[in-house]
Coordinates of C-alpha atoms in Angstrom, one line a residue:
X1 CA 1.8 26.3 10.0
X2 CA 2.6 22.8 8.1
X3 CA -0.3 21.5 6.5
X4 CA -1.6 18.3 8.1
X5 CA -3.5 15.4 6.4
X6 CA -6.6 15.6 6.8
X7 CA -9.5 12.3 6.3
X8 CA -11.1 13.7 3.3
X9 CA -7.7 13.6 1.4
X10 CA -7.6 10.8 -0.7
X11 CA -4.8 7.9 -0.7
X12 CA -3.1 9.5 -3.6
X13 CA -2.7 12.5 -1.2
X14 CA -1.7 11.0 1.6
X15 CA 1.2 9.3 0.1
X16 CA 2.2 12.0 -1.8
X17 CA 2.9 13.9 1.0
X18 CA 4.4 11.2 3.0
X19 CA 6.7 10.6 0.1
X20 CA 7.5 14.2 0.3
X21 CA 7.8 14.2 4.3
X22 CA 10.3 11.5 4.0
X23 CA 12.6 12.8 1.1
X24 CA 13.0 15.9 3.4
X25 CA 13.9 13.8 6.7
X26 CA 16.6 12.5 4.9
X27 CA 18.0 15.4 3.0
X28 CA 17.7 18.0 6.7
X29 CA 20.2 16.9 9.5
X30 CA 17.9 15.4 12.5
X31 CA 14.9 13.9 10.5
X32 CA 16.0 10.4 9.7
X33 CA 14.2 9.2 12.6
X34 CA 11.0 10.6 11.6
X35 CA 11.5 9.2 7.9
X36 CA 11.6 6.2 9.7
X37 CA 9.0 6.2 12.0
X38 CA 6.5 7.0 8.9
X39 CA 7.9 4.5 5.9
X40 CA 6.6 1.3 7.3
X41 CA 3.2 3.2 7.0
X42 CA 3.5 4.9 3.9
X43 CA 4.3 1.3 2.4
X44 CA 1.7 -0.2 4.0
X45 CA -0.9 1.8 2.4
X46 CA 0.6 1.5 -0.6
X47 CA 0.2 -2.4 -0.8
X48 CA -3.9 -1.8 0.5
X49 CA -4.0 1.0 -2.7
X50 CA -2.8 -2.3 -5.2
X51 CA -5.2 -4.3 -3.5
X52 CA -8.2 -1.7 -3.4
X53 CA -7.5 -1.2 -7.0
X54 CA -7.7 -5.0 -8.0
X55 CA -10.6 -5.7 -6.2
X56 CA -12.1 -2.6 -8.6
X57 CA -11.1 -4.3 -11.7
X58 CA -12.3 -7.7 -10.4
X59 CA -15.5 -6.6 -9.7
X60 CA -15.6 -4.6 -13.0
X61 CA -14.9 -8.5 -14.7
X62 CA -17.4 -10.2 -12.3
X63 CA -20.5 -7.6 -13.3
X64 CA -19.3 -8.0 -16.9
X65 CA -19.4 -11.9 -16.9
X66 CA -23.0 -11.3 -15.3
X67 CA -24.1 -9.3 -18.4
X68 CA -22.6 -11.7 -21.1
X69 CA -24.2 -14.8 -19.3
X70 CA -27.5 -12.7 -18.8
X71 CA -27.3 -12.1 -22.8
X72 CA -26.5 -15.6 -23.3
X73 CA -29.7 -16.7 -21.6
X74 CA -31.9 -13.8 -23.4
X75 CA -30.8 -15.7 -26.5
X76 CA -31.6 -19.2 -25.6
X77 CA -34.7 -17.5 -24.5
X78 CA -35.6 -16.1 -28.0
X79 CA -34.6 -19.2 -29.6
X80 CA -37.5 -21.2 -27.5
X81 CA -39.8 -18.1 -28.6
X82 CA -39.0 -18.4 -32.3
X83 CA -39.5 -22.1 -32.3
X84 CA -43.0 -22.0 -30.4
X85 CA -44.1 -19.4 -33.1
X86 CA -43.0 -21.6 -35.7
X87 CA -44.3 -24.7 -34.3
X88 CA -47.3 -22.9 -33.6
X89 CA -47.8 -21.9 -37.3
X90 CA -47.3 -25.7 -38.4
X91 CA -49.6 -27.0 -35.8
X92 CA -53.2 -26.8 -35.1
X93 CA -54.6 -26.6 -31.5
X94 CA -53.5 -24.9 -28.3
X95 CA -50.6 -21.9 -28.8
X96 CA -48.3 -22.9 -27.1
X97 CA -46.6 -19.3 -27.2
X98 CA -49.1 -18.3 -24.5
X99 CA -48.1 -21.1 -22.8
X100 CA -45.0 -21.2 -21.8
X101 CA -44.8 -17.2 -21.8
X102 CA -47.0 -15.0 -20.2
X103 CA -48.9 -13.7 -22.5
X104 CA -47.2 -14.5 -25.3
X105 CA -44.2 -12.6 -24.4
X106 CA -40.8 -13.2 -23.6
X107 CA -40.2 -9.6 -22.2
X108 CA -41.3 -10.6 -18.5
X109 CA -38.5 -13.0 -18.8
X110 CA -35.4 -11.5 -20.3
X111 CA -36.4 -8.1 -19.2
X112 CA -36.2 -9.2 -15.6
X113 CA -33.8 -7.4 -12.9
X114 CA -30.2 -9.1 -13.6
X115 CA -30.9 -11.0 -10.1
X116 CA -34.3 -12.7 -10.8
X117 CA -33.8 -13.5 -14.2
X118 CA -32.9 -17.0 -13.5
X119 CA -35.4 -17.6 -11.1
X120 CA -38.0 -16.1 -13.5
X121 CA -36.3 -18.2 -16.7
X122 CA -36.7 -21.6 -14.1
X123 CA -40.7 -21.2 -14.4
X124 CA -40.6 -21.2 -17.8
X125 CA -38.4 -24.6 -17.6
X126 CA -40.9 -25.9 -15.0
X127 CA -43.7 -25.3 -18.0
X128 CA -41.2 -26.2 -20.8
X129 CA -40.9 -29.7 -18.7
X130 CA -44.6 -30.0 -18.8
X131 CA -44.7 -30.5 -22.3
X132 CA -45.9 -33.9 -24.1
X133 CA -42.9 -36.3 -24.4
X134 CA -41.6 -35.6 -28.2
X135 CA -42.4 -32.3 -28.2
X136 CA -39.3 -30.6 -29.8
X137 CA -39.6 -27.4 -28.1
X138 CA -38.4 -29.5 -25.4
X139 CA -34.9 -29.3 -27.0
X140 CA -34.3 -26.3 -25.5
X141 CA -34.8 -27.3 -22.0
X142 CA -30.6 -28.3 -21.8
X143 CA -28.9 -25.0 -23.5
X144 CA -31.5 -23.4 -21.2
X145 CA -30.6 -24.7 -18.5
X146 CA -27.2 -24.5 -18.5
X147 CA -27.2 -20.5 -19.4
X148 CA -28.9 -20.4 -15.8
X149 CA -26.6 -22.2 -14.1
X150 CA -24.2 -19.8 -15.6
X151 CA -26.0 -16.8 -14.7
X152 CA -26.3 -18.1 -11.0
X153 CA -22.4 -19.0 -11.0
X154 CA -21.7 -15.4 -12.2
X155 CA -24.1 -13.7 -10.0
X156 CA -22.9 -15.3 -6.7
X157 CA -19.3 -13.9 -7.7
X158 CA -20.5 -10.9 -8.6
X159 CA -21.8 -10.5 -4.9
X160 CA -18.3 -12.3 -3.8
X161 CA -16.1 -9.0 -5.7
X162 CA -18.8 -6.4 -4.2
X163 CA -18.0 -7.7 -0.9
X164 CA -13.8 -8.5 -1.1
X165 CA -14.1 -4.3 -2.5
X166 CA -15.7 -3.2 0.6
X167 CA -13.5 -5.2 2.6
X168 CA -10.7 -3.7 0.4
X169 CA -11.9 0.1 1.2
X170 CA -12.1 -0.5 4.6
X171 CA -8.7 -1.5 5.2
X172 CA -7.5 1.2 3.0
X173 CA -8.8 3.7 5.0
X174 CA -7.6 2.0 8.4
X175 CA -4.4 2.6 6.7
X176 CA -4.4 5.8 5.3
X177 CA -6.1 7.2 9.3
X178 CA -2.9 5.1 10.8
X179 CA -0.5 7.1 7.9
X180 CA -2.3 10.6 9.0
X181 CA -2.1 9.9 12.5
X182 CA 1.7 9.2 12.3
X183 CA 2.5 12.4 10.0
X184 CA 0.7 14.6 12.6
X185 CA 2.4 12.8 15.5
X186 CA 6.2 13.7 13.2
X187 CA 4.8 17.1 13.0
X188 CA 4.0 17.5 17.0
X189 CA 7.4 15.7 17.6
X190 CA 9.6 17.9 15.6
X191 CA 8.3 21.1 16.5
X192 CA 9.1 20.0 20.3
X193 CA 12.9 19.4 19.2
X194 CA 13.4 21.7 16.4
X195 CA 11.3 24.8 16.7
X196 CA 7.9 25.6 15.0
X197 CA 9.8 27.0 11.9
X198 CA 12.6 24.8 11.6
X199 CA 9.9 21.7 12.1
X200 CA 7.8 23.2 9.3
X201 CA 10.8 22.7 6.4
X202 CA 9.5 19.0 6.9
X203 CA 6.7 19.3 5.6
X204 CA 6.0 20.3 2.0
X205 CA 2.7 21.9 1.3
X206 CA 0.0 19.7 0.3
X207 CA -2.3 21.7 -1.8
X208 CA -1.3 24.6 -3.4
X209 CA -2.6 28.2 -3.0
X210 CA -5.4 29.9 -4.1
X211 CA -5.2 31.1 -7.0
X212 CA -5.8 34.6 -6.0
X213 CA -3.1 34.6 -3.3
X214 CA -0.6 33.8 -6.5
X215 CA -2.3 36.9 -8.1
X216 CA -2.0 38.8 -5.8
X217 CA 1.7 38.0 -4.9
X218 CA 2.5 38.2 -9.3
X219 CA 1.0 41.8 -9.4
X220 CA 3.2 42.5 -6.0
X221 CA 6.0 41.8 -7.9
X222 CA 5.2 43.7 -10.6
X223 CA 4.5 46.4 -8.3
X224 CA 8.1 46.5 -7.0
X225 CA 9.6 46.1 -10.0

């Protein structure tokens, strides 16, 4: 019996065999219906492939640009921290290391999950803001600031590419279960006009055999030789 597509096959499968299924409709007398009544299909899930594939990459550049803003902000981050310790040394009173980080340390901050680092670097501009007017630390509060913003940016189209990929593989597999349905429908169809056996030269094989069967069948060979 042909083998039919089945849903844990992937696209590459699928259209491989269609491709297949379709070169033999049109080389065998009778099946250039059936190439046609599968093409639109086969192309159809082609296009939803392309698209799958560049919502991938799209989301592989959206986490990226997460990651180079987040290190962006680390740095702005450790700038402030140098510049406290240093101001610190040159001044007498009050750290102000201990301060503006919690407990002296900048790790709770650029440590922080990806998603709640800019929240988490906000308090420390809330604090940073509290400063006496003068105060140079407060220098930092602009490049700061505007790392955040660029975190946020990149994090909201980070969760924008994570949802247009689901979307993506949904549709994908709409149309590769559309594809399947069709080349078992062919299948049914031919074997009703052509015969079981004369049906079955439609359909290539999809996977190939075990390997033992192929051993077996090589030392058969031998055998009668």
């Amino acid at each position: 019996m042909a083998q039919l597509l089945l849903q844990r096959h992937s696209t590459d499968v699928h259209l491989s065999a269609a491709r297949r299924h379709i070169r033999r409709c049109k080389q065998i007398k009778g099946g250039e219906p059936y190439a046609v009544k599968i093409l639109s299909l086969d192309k159809v899930l082609q296009e939803k492939q392309k698209l799958t594939l560049q919502a991938k990459i799209e989301k592989e550049d959206a986490h990226d640009d997460v990651v180079l803003n987040d290190g962006d902000l680390d740095n702005s981050i450790r700038s402030l921290s140098d510049r406290c310790k240093q101001f610190d040394r040159e001044n007498t009173g009050r750290p102000l290391l201990n301060q503006l980080f919690p407990g002296g340390k900048i790790s709770g901050i650029i440590y922080a999950p990806l998603e709640n680092e800019p929240d988490v670097a906000e308090q420390l501009l809330t604090r940073l803001d509290a400063l006496e007017e003068g105060n140079p630390l407060k220098e930092h509060i602009v490049p700061i600031k505007t790392n955040i913003e660029k975190c946020r940016v990149a994090l909201a189209a980070s969760k924008e590419s994570i949802k247009a990929l689901k979307q993506a593989e949904a549709l994908e597999e709409i149309s590769k279960a559309n594809l399947r349905q069709q080349y078992e429908f062919n299948y049914l169809d031919m074997v009703k006009e052509f015969g079981k056996l004369n049906a079955e030269r439609f359909f290539p094989p999809i996977s190939p055999a075990p390997k033992k069967k192929i051993m077996d069948a090589d030392n058969s060979a031998d055998t009668d030789g």
